[in-house]
mmCIF file of C-alpha atoms and ligand atoms in Angstrom:
data_model
loop_
_atom_site.group_PDB
_atom_site.id
_atom_site.type_symbol
_atom_site.label_atom_id
_atom_site.label_comp_id
_atom_site.label_asym_id
_atom_site.label_seq_id
_atom_site.Cartn_x
_atom_site.Cartn_y
_atom_site.Cartn_z
ATOM 1 C CA MET A 1005 -59.452 -91.630 -27.950
ATOM 2 C CA GLN A 1006 -61.097 -95.151 -26.186
ATOM 3 C CA ASP A 1007 -57.977 -96.815 -28.067
ATOM 4 C CA LYS A 1008 -55.597 -94.653 -26.473
ATOM 5 C CA MET A 1009 -57.293 -95.814 -22.838
ATOM 6 C CA ARG A 1010 -57.443 -99.086 -23.515
ATOM 7 C CA LYS A 1011 -53.442 -99.065 -24.423
ATOM 8 C CA ILE A 1012 -52.710 -96.905 -21.199
ATOM 9 C CA LEU A 1013 -54.673 -99.939 -19.510
ATOM 10 C CA ASP A 1014 -53.388 -102.277 -20.779
ATOM 11 C CA LYS A 1015 -49.662 -101.021 -19.951
ATOM 12 C CA ASN A 1016 -50.615 -100.577 -16.779
ATOM 13 C CA ARG A 1017 -52.021 -103.802 -15.905
ATOM 14 C CA GLU A 1018 -49.011 -105.868 -14.549
ATOM 15 C CA LYS A 1019 -48.966 -103.086 -11.793
ATOM 16 C CA ILE A 1020 -51.985 -104.547 -9.921
ATOM 17 C CA GLN A 1021 -49.591 -107.518 -8.732
ATOM 18 C CA TYR A 1022 -47.549 -104.955 -6.521
ATOM 19 C CA GLY A 1023 -50.448 -103.744 -4.684
ATOM 20 C CA ASN A 1024 -53.366 -105.299 -2.069
ATOM 21 C CA LEU A 1025 -56.904 -105.004 -1.196
ATOM 22 C CA PRO A 1026 -57.418 -103.542 1.899
ATOM 23 C CA THR A 1027 -58.181 -105.853 4.813
ATOM 24 C CA TYR A 1028 -59.177 -103.256 7.701
ATOM 25 C CA ILE A 1029 -62.660 -103.050 6.354
ATOM 26 C CA PRO A 1030 -63.320 -107.192 5.384
ATOM 27 C CA GLU A 1031 -65.960 -106.137 3.212
ATOM 28 C CA LEU A 1032 -63.567 -104.139 0.882
ATOM 29 C CA ASN A 1033 -61.295 -107.603 0.631
ATOM 30 C CA LYS A 1034 -63.780 -109.037 -1.537
ATOM 31 C CA ALA A 1035 -63.103 -106.555 -4.476
ATOM 32 C CA LYS A 1036 -61.938 -107.641 -7.905
ATOM 33 C CA LYS A 1037 -58.534 -107.526 -7.482
ATOM 34 C CA ASP A 1038 -57.494 -107.007 -11.052
ATOM 35 C CA ALA A 1039 -60.310 -104.592 -12.169
ATOM 36 C CA LEU A 1040 -59.115 -101.697 -14.044
ATOM 37 C CA GLY A 1041 -61.155 -98.955 -15.606
ATOM 38 C CA ILE A 1042 -61.300 -95.647 -16.848
ATOM 39 C CA TYR A 1043 -64.059 -92.880 -17.596
ATOM 40 C CA ILE A 1044 -63.968 -89.290 -18.778
ATOM 41 C CA SER A 1045 -66.849 -86.760 -18.714
ATOM 42 C CA MET A 1046 -65.857 -83.770 -20.888
ATOM 43 C CA LEU A 1047 -67.533 -80.510 -20.891
ATOM 44 C CA ASP A 1048 -68.439 -80.497 -24.256
ATOM 45 C CA GLY A 1049 -70.952 -83.981 -23.302
ATOM 46 C CA THR A 1050 -68.572 -86.129 -24.990
ATOM 47 C CA GLU A 1051 -68.027 -89.159 -22.705
ATOM 48 C CA VAL A 1052 -65.929 -92.209 -23.338
ATOM 49 C CA GLY A 1053 -65.371 -95.589 -20.973
ATOM 50 C CA ALA A 1054 -62.285 -98.324 -21.521
ATOM 51 C CA GLY A 1055 -61.487 -101.643 -19.412
ATOM 52 C CA ASP A 1056 -63.945 -102.080 -15.999
ATOM 53 C CA TYR A 1057 -65.475 -98.842 -16.290
ATOM 54 C CA GLU A 1058 -68.904 -100.438 -15.097
ATOM 55 C CA TYR A 1059 -67.599 -102.377 -11.832
ATOM 56 C CA LYS A 1060 -69.303 -101.259 -8.899
ATOM 57 C CA PHE A 1061 -67.354 -100.214 -5.883
ATOM 58 C CA THR A 1062 -67.842 -97.808 -2.887
ATOM 59 C CA ILE A 1063 -66.626 -94.343 -2.882
ATOM 60 C CA GLN A 1064 -65.312 -94.232 0.293
ATOM 61 C CA SER A 1065 -63.258 -91.037 0.675
ATOM 62 C CA ILE A 1066 -64.030 -89.494 -2.941
ATOM 63 C CA SER A 1067 -66.805 -88.467 -0.796
ATOM 64 C CA LYS A 1068 -65.123 -86.009 1.538
ATOM 65 C CA VAL A 1069 -64.839 -83.871 -0.926
ATOM 66 C CA ILE A 1070 -68.363 -83.527 -1.636
ATOM 67 C CA THR A 1071 -69.251 -83.454 1.716
ATOM 68 C CA LEU A 1072 -67.073 -80.604 2.072
ATOM 69 C CA LEU A 1073 -68.722 -78.341 -0.526
ATOM 70 C CA ILE A 1074 -72.035 -79.375 1.206
ATOM 71 C CA ALA A 1075 -70.633 -77.875 4.119
ATOM 72 C CA LEU A 1076 -69.103 -74.953 2.801
ATOM 73 C CA GLU A 1077 -72.861 -73.918 1.870
ATOM 74 C CA ASP A 1078 -74.369 -74.763 5.050
ATOM 75 C CA ARG A 1079 -72.101 -73.388 7.499
ATOM 76 C CA GLY A 1080 -70.023 -70.986 5.345
ATOM 77 C CA PRO A 1081 -65.821 -71.452 5.403
ATOM 78 C CA GLU A 1082 -65.358 -69.768 8.473
ATOM 79 C CA TYR A 1083 -66.664 -71.466 11.008
ATOM 80 C CA VAL A 1084 -65.762 -75.066 8.637
ATOM 81 C CA PHE A 1085 -62.273 -73.622 8.395
ATOM 82 C CA GLY A 1086 -62.571 -72.604 12.418
ATOM 83 C CA LYS A 1087 -62.687 -76.143 12.876
ATOM 84 C CA VAL A 1088 -60.583 -77.568 10.488
ATOM 85 C CA GLY A 1089 -57.449 -76.828 8.765
ATOM 86 C CA MET A 1090 -55.405 -76.474 5.444
ATOM 87 C CA GLU A 1091 -52.841 -78.296 5.316
ATOM 88 C CA PRO A 1092 -51.413 -80.937 4.349
ATOM 89 C CA THR A 1093 -50.347 -84.058 7.447
ATOM 90 C CA GLY A 1094 -47.473 -85.903 5.736
ATOM 91 C CA ASP A 1095 -49.167 -88.462 7.895
ATOM 92 C CA ALA A 1096 -51.781 -91.322 6.743
ATOM 93 C CA PHE A 1097 -55.354 -90.570 6.126
ATOM 94 C CA ASN A 1098 -56.139 -92.592 9.477
ATOM 95 C CA SER A 1099 -53.529 -91.230 11.891
ATOM 96 C CA MET A 1100 -54.569 -89.259 14.782
ATOM 97 C CA MET A 1101 -51.358 -88.646 16.013
ATOM 98 C CA LYS A 1102 -51.801 -84.544 15.375
ATOM 99 C CA LEU A 1103 -55.012 -84.141 16.702
ATOM 100 C CA GLU A 1104 -54.015 -83.991 20.759
ATOM 101 C CA ILE A 1105 -50.258 -82.484 19.300
ATOM 102 C CA VAL A 1106 -52.015 -79.400 18.024
ATOM 103 C CA ARG A 1107 -53.120 -77.026 20.387
ATOM 104 C CA PRO A 1108 -56.163 -75.666 19.905
ATOM 105 C CA SER A 1109 -56.735 -79.335 18.152
ATOM 106 C CA LYS A 1110 -57.810 -79.144 14.643
ATOM 107 C CA PRO A 1111 -57.823 -81.746 11.775
ATOM 108 C CA PHE A 1112 -55.342 -80.682 9.300
ATOM 109 C CA ASN A 1113 -57.562 -80.651 6.366
ATOM 110 C CA PRO A 1114 -60.737 -81.673 5.762
ATOM 111 C CA MET A 1115 -59.315 -84.876 3.337
ATOM 112 C CA ILE A 1116 -57.917 -86.564 6.499
ATOM 113 C CA ASN A 1117 -60.310 -89.101 7.806
ATOM 114 C CA ALA A 1118 -60.660 -87.151 11.219
ATOM 115 C CA GLY A 1119 -61.360 -83.975 9.172
ATOM 116 C CA ALA A 1120 -63.573 -85.432 7.064
ATOM 117 C CA ILE A 1121 -65.831 -86.552 10.198
ATOM 118 C CA ALA A 1122 -66.027 -83.029 11.976
ATOM 119 C CA VAL A 1123 -66.723 -82.015 8.341
ATOM 120 C CA THR A 1124 -69.531 -84.418 7.926
ATOM 121 C CA SER A 1125 -70.843 -83.667 11.581
ATOM 122 C CA MET A 1126 -71.446 -79.722 10.184
ATOM 123 C CA ILE A 1127 -74.303 -80.733 7.382
ATOM 124 C CA LYS A 1128 -77.655 -79.567 8.381
ATOM 125 C CA GLY A 1129 -80.774 -81.353 8.753
ATOM 126 C CA ASN A 1130 -83.391 -81.592 11.119
ATOM 127 C CA THR A 1131 -83.334 -85.456 11.306
ATOM 128 C CA GLN A 1132 -80.477 -87.785 10.718
ATOM 129 C CA ALA A 1133 -82.836 -89.231 7.887
ATOM 130 C CA GLU A 1134 -83.132 -85.561 6.370
ATOM 131 C CA ARG A 1135 -78.904 -84.838 6.497
ATOM 132 C CA ILE A 1136 -78.464 -88.721 4.650
ATOM 133 C CA LYS A 1137 -80.857 -87.499 2.100
ATOM 134 C CA ARG A 1138 -79.618 -84.231 1.635
ATOM 135 C CA ILE A 1139 -75.859 -86.502 0.640
ATOM 136 C CA MET A 1140 -77.499 -88.594 -1.284
ATOM 137 C CA ASP A 1141 -79.573 -85.945 -3.504
ATOM 138 C CA PHE A 1142 -76.611 -84.135 -3.842
ATOM 139 C CA PHE A 1143 -74.721 -86.711 -5.013
ATOM 140 C CA LYS A 1144 -77.324 -88.083 -7.365
ATOM 141 C CA LEU A 1145 -77.190 -84.595 -9.314
ATOM 142 C CA VAL A 1146 -73.768 -84.510 -9.791
ATOM 143 C CA THR A 1147 -73.360 -87.924 -11.015
ATOM 144 C CA GLN A 1148 -76.948 -87.281 -13.137
ATOM 145 C CA ASN A 1149 -77.321 -91.189 -11.571
ATOM 146 C CA PRO A 1150 -80.568 -91.409 -9.843
ATOM 147 C CA ASP A 1151 -80.218 -94.929 -8.810
ATOM 148 C CA LEU A 1152 -77.067 -94.315 -6.249
ATOM 149 C CA ARG A 1153 -77.198 -96.515 -3.515
ATOM 150 C CA ILE A 1154 -75.404 -97.142 -0.236
ATOM 151 C CA ASN A 1155 -73.861 -100.405 -0.252
ATOM 152 C CA GLU A 1156 -75.437 -102.252 3.096
ATOM 153 C CA SER A 1157 -72.589 -104.655 3.412
ATOM 154 C CA VAL A 1158 -69.755 -102.383 2.966
ATOM 155 C CA TYR A 1159 -71.635 -99.765 5.225
ATOM 156 C CA MET A 1160 -72.413 -102.431 8.123
ATOM 157 C CA SER A 1161 -68.558 -103.621 7.845
ATOM 158 C CA GLU A 1162 -67.355 -100.079 8.285
ATOM 159 C CA LYS A 1163 -69.851 -99.304 11.168
ATOM 160 C CA GLN A 1164 -68.236 -102.736 12.862
ATOM 161 C CA THR A 1165 -65.048 -101.979 12.455
ATOM 162 C CA GLY A 1166 -64.457 -98.034 12.360
ATOM 163 C CA ASP A 1167 -62.825 -98.384 15.772
ATOM 164 C CA ARG A 1168 -60.389 -95.632 15.139
ATOM 165 C CA ASN A 1169 -62.764 -93.217 13.905
ATOM 166 C CA ARG A 1170 -64.998 -93.910 16.599
ATOM 167 C CA ALA A 1171 -62.414 -92.402 18.618
ATOM 168 C CA MET A 1172 -60.967 -89.739 17.037
ATOM 169 C CA ALA A 1173 -64.805 -88.514 16.661
ATOM 170 C CA TYR A 1174 -65.308 -88.886 20.542
ATOM 171 C CA PHE A 1175 -61.930 -87.154 21.159
ATOM 172 C CA MET A 1176 -63.001 -84.302 18.792
ATOM 173 C CA LYS A 1177 -66.381 -83.964 20.437
ATOM 174 C CA ASP A 1178 -64.842 -83.313 23.762
ATOM 175 C CA VAL A 1179 -62.549 -80.540 22.473
ATOM 176 C CA GLY A 1180 -65.515 -78.949 20.712
ATOM 177 C CA ILE A 1181 -64.507 -79.744 16.800
ATOM 178 C CA ILE A 1182 -67.992 -81.939 16.709
ATOM 179 C CA GLU A 1183 -70.912 -80.365 18.067
ATOM 180 C CA THR A 1184 -73.915 -82.167 17.214
ATOM 181 C CA ASP A 1185 -74.060 -86.271 18.070
ATOM 182 C CA VAL A 1186 -71.132 -88.060 17.726
ATOM 183 C CA GLU A 1187 -72.886 -91.636 16.785
ATOM 184 C CA GLU A 1188 -74.967 -89.960 14.089
ATOM 185 C CA SER A 1189 -71.646 -88.087 12.748
ATOM 186 C CA LEU A 1190 -70.313 -91.450 12.560
ATOM 187 C CA ASP A 1191 -73.500 -93.009 11.164
ATOM 188 C CA LEU A 1192 -73.637 -90.269 8.183
ATOM 189 C CA TYR A 1193 -69.792 -90.740 7.522
ATOM 190 C CA PHE A 1194 -70.193 -94.413 7.151
ATOM 191 C CA LYS A 1195 -72.879 -94.263 4.945
ATOM 192 C CA GLN A 1196 -71.080 -91.804 2.468
ATOM 193 C CA CYS A 1197 -68.018 -93.560 2.443
ATOM 194 C CA SER A 1198 -70.263 -96.737 1.562
ATOM 195 C CA ILE A 1199 -72.018 -95.276 -1.387
ATOM 196 C CA GLU A 1200 -71.839 -97.750 -4.418
ATOM 197 C CA VAL A 1201 -70.293 -96.236 -7.780
ATOM 198 C CA THR A 1202 -68.503 -96.393 -10.711
ATOM 199 C CA CYS A 1203 -65.957 -94.702 -12.577
ATOM 200 C CA LYS A 1204 -68.665 -92.545 -14.632
ATOM 201 C CA ASP A 1205 -70.446 -91.477 -11.908
ATOM 202 C CA ILE A 1206 -66.785 -90.058 -10.046
ATOM 203 C CA ALA A 1207 -66.229 -88.560 -13.709
ATOM 204 C CA ARG A 1208 -69.100 -87.115 -13.536
ATOM 205 C CA ILE A 1209 -68.266 -85.453 -10.021
ATOM 206 C CA GLY A 1210 -64.918 -84.185 -11.416
ATOM 207 C CA LEU A 1211 -66.559 -82.910 -14.695
ATOM 208 C CA PHE A 1212 -68.775 -80.534 -11.587
ATOM 209 C CA LEU A 1213 -65.501 -79.507 -10.480
ATOM 210 C CA SER A 1214 -64.211 -79.068 -13.496
ATOM 211 C CA ASN A 1215 -67.139 -76.763 -14.700
ATOM 212 C CA ASP A 1216 -66.656 -74.794 -11.336
ATOM 213 C CA GLY A 1217 -69.340 -76.359 -9.742
ATOM 214 C CA LYS A 1218 -71.718 -75.246 -12.501
ATOM 215 C CA LEU A 1219 -73.945 -78.879 -13.285
ATOM 216 C CA GLN A 1220 -73.614 -79.314 -17.072
ATOM 217 C CA SER A 1221 -76.347 -80.886 -18.007
ATOM 218 C CA THR A 1222 -78.506 -77.554 -16.802
ATOM 219 C CA GLY A 1223 -75.963 -74.945 -16.537
ATOM 220 C CA GLU A 1224 -77.383 -74.784 -12.805
ATOM 221 C CA GLN A 1225 -74.585 -73.168 -10.867
ATOM 222 C CA LEU A 1226 -75.277 -75.368 -7.698
ATOM 223 C CA ILE A 1227 -72.354 -74.472 -5.443
ATOM 224 C CA SER A 1228 -70.284 -71.599 -5.258
ATOM 225 C CA PRO A 1229 -67.016 -71.582 -7.722
ATOM 226 C CA THR A 1230 -65.080 -70.192 -5.068
ATOM 227 C CA TYR A 1231 -66.108 -73.726 -2.793
ATOM 228 C CA SER A 1232 -64.969 -75.251 -6.328
ATOM 229 C CA ARG A 1233 -62.091 -73.718 -6.407
ATOM 230 C CA MET A 1234 -61.423 -74.579 -2.867
ATOM 231 C CA ALA A 1235 -62.213 -78.071 -2.700
ATOM 232 C CA LYS A 1236 -59.954 -78.438 -5.952
ATOM 233 C CA ALA A 1237 -57.038 -76.807 -3.987
ATOM 234 C CA PHE A 1238 -57.509 -79.460 -1.345
ATOM 235 C CA MET A 1239 -57.713 -82.046 -3.986
ATOM 236 C CA VAL A 1240 -54.023 -81.038 -5.025
ATOM 237 C CA THR A 1241 -52.380 -80.144 -1.744
ATOM 238 C CA CYS A 1242 -54.385 -83.633 0.508
ATOM 239 C CA GLY A 1243 -56.239 -85.078 -2.455
ATOM 240 C CA MET A 1244 -53.799 -88.338 -2.763
ATOM 241 C CA TYR A 1245 -52.595 -87.981 1.549
ATOM 242 C CA ASN A 1246 -48.954 -88.767 1.794
ATOM 243 C CA ALA A 1247 -48.359 -89.215 -1.454
ATOM 244 C CA SER A 1248 -50.093 -85.836 -2.521
ATOM 245 C CA GLY A 1249 -46.782 -84.315 -3.462
ATOM 246 C CA GLU A 1250 -45.529 -86.429 -5.691
ATOM 247 C CA PHE A 1251 -48.578 -87.102 -7.829
ATOM 248 C CA ALA A 1252 -48.813 -83.084 -7.917
ATOM 249 C CA ILE A 1253 -45.072 -83.662 -9.507
ATOM 250 C CA ASN A 1254 -46.165 -86.550 -11.539
ATOM 251 C CA VAL A 1255 -49.678 -86.029 -12.917
ATOM 252 C CA GLY A 1256 -50.342 -82.905 -11.932
ATOM 253 C CA ILE A 1257 -54.351 -82.521 -11.696
ATOM 254 C CA PRO A 1258 -56.640 -82.152 -8.851
ATOM 255 C CA ALA A 1259 -57.237 -85.868 -7.553
ATOM 256 C CA LYS A 1260 -59.232 -87.439 -4.740
ATOM 257 C CA SER A 1261 -58.784 -91.713 -4.088
ATOM 258 C CA GLY A 1262 -60.626 -93.856 -1.816
ATOM 259 C CA VAL A 1263 -59.886 -97.096 -0.232
ATOM 260 C CA GLY A 1264 -62.419 -98.984 -2.711
ATOM 261 C CA GLY A 1265 -59.814 -98.282 -5.930
ATOM 262 C CA GLY A 1266 -61.424 -95.227 -6.749
ATOM 263 C CA ILE A 1267 -60.155 -91.940 -7.739
ATOM 264 C CA MET A 1268 -61.321 -88.938 -9.174
ATOM 265 C CA ALA A 1269 -59.776 -86.417 -11.197
ATOM 266 C CA VAL A 1270 -60.395 -82.551 -12.393
ATOM 267 C CA ALA A 1271 -59.068 -81.420 -15.863
ATOM 268 C CA PRO A 1272 -60.268 -77.751 -15.089
ATOM 269 C CA GLY A 1273 -62.390 -76.459 -18.104
ATOM 270 C CA LYS A 1274 -61.817 -79.726 -19.587
ATOM 271 C CA MET A 1275 -63.708 -83.085 -18.009
ATOM 272 C CA GLY A 1276 -63.584 -85.170 -15.018
ATOM 273 C CA ILE A 1277 -61.671 -88.187 -15.413
ATOM 274 C CA GLY A 1278 -62.948 -91.481 -13.050
ATOM 275 C CA VAL A 1279 -60.413 -94.439 -12.948
ATOM 276 C CA LEU A 1280 -61.352 -97.967 -10.814
ATOM 277 C CA GLY A 1281 -58.133 -100.138 -9.320
ATOM 278 C CA PRO A 1282 -58.588 -102.028 -6.108
ATOM 279 C CA SER A 1283 -55.413 -103.097 -5.816
ATOM 280 C CA LEU A 1284 -53.873 -100.412 -3.397
ATOM 281 C CA ASP A 1285 -50.192 -99.547 -2.729
ATOM 282 C CA GLU A 1286 -48.990 -99.368 0.799
ATOM 283 C CA LYS A 1287 -50.831 -95.514 1.294
ATOM 284 C CA GLY A 1288 -54.196 -96.884 0.106
ATOM 285 C CA ASN A 1289 -53.852 -95.416 -3.451
ATOM 286 C CA SER A 1290 -55.379 -97.339 -6.590
ATOM 287 C CA ILE A 1291 -51.452 -98.474 -7.245
ATOM 288 C CA ALA A 1292 -52.522 -99.126 -11.267
ATOM 289 C CA GLY A 1293 -54.676 -96.385 -11.211
ATOM 290 C CA ARG A 1294 -52.182 -93.646 -10.447
ATOM 291 C CA GLU A 1295 -50.202 -94.730 -13.244
ATOM 292 C CA VAL A 1296 -53.105 -94.620 -15.478
ATOM 293 C CA LEU A 1297 -54.034 -91.210 -14.854
ATOM 294 C CA LYS A 1298 -50.360 -90.276 -15.231
ATOM 295 C CA ASP A 1299 -49.960 -91.509 -18.760
ATOM 296 C CA PHE A 1300 -53.557 -90.351 -19.350
ATOM 297 C CA SER A 1301 -52.156 -86.853 -18.319
ATOM 298 C CA ASP A 1302 -49.527 -87.137 -20.320
ATOM 299 C CA GLU A 1303 -50.823 -88.043 -23.028
ATOM 300 C CA PHE A 1304 -53.273 -85.161 -23.271
ATOM 301 C CA ASN A 1305 -51.041 -82.414 -21.516
ATOM 302 C CA LEU A 1306 -53.545 -82.228 -18.359
ATOM 303 C CA SER A 1307 -51.112 -80.908 -16.631
ATOM 304 C CA ILE A 1308 -51.911 -77.298 -14.308
ATOM 305 C CA PHE A 1309 -48.599 -77.082 -13.637
HETATM 306 O O1 DON B 1399 -62.798 -93.955 7.450
HETATM 307 C C1 DON B 1399 -62.343 -95.211 6.209
HETATM 308 O O2 DON B 1399 -61.176 -95.833 7.022
HETATM 309 C C2 DON B 1399 -62.973 -95.549 4.954
HETATM 310 N N1 DON B 1399 -64.143 -95.412 5.324
HETATM 311 C C3 DON B 1399 -62.842 -94.453 4.363
HETATM 312 C C4 DON B 1399 -61.153 -94.024 4.131
HETATM 313 C C5 DON B 1399 -60.715 -93.975 2.838
HETATM 314 O O3 DON B 1399 -60.935 -94.251 1.401
HETATM 315 C C6 DON B 1399 -59.255 -93.700 2.851
HETATM 316 N N2 DON B 1399 -58.505 -93.545 1.588
HETATM 317 N N3 DON B 1399 -57.404 -93.662 0.677
#
């Protein structure tokens, strides 16, 4: 297995040069551009890694899947989807164009920034510290990694440069999509994006979803299988932003990317897959990572379609 994984990484390494590190969050520009790694975590407990699977990066948009699950548990689908839609946009992940055009205003889905910020604002907690702790505890449980931390410099960088997110959040407060404190919701969102992970951590998130919301280690049903199914459906339709259709056709498994270069993917009933490649394509997805996943999915016949 590891041999095959290494071969897939080696085959796709040359794609790295055609992508770029993100510049809009300055701290993310410091990543190792040519890092490339993969880790799989299987339902029978087997775990295998190849390449730079221990390289640390920030989780970024992959966190949106987890906060969606928490919000669904906290508020129920009627409330969540009363405020955030279920449709792909065809626009960039940080686009605000449709927020005002659609009446009544509703971010199209929970995977774009506007929808994710709205979802994060729904997470319950008496204080901001309690909300952050709930999110971190959930991540630690699912990844089985008690050492997960927020990367403070990325967090500060996000906060300082997040004016577009801030603009969308204030607009959403104005039209009633966000009902809580805007700055606190944004702060929570910047923090969840800045959680530092490895391929192993995101593979374990994938494993959790492949196991329908049940922890593989203890057998505990942490979230409803229905919500896990919803999350996977969003990953298929919106997880790779405006490249989701192409990814579904070429790779065929639920996946979620982040601008830190990670892609978390799920082979339902089989395994979670974590891939890292910080060099991004023009849509914000790992340029070599998406090809690695394609080859891996082909090799092991993982497409769900
Ligand atoms: O809101 C942002 O811009 C980032 N913190 C997260 C966006 C992201 O990861 C988009 N992914 N491709």
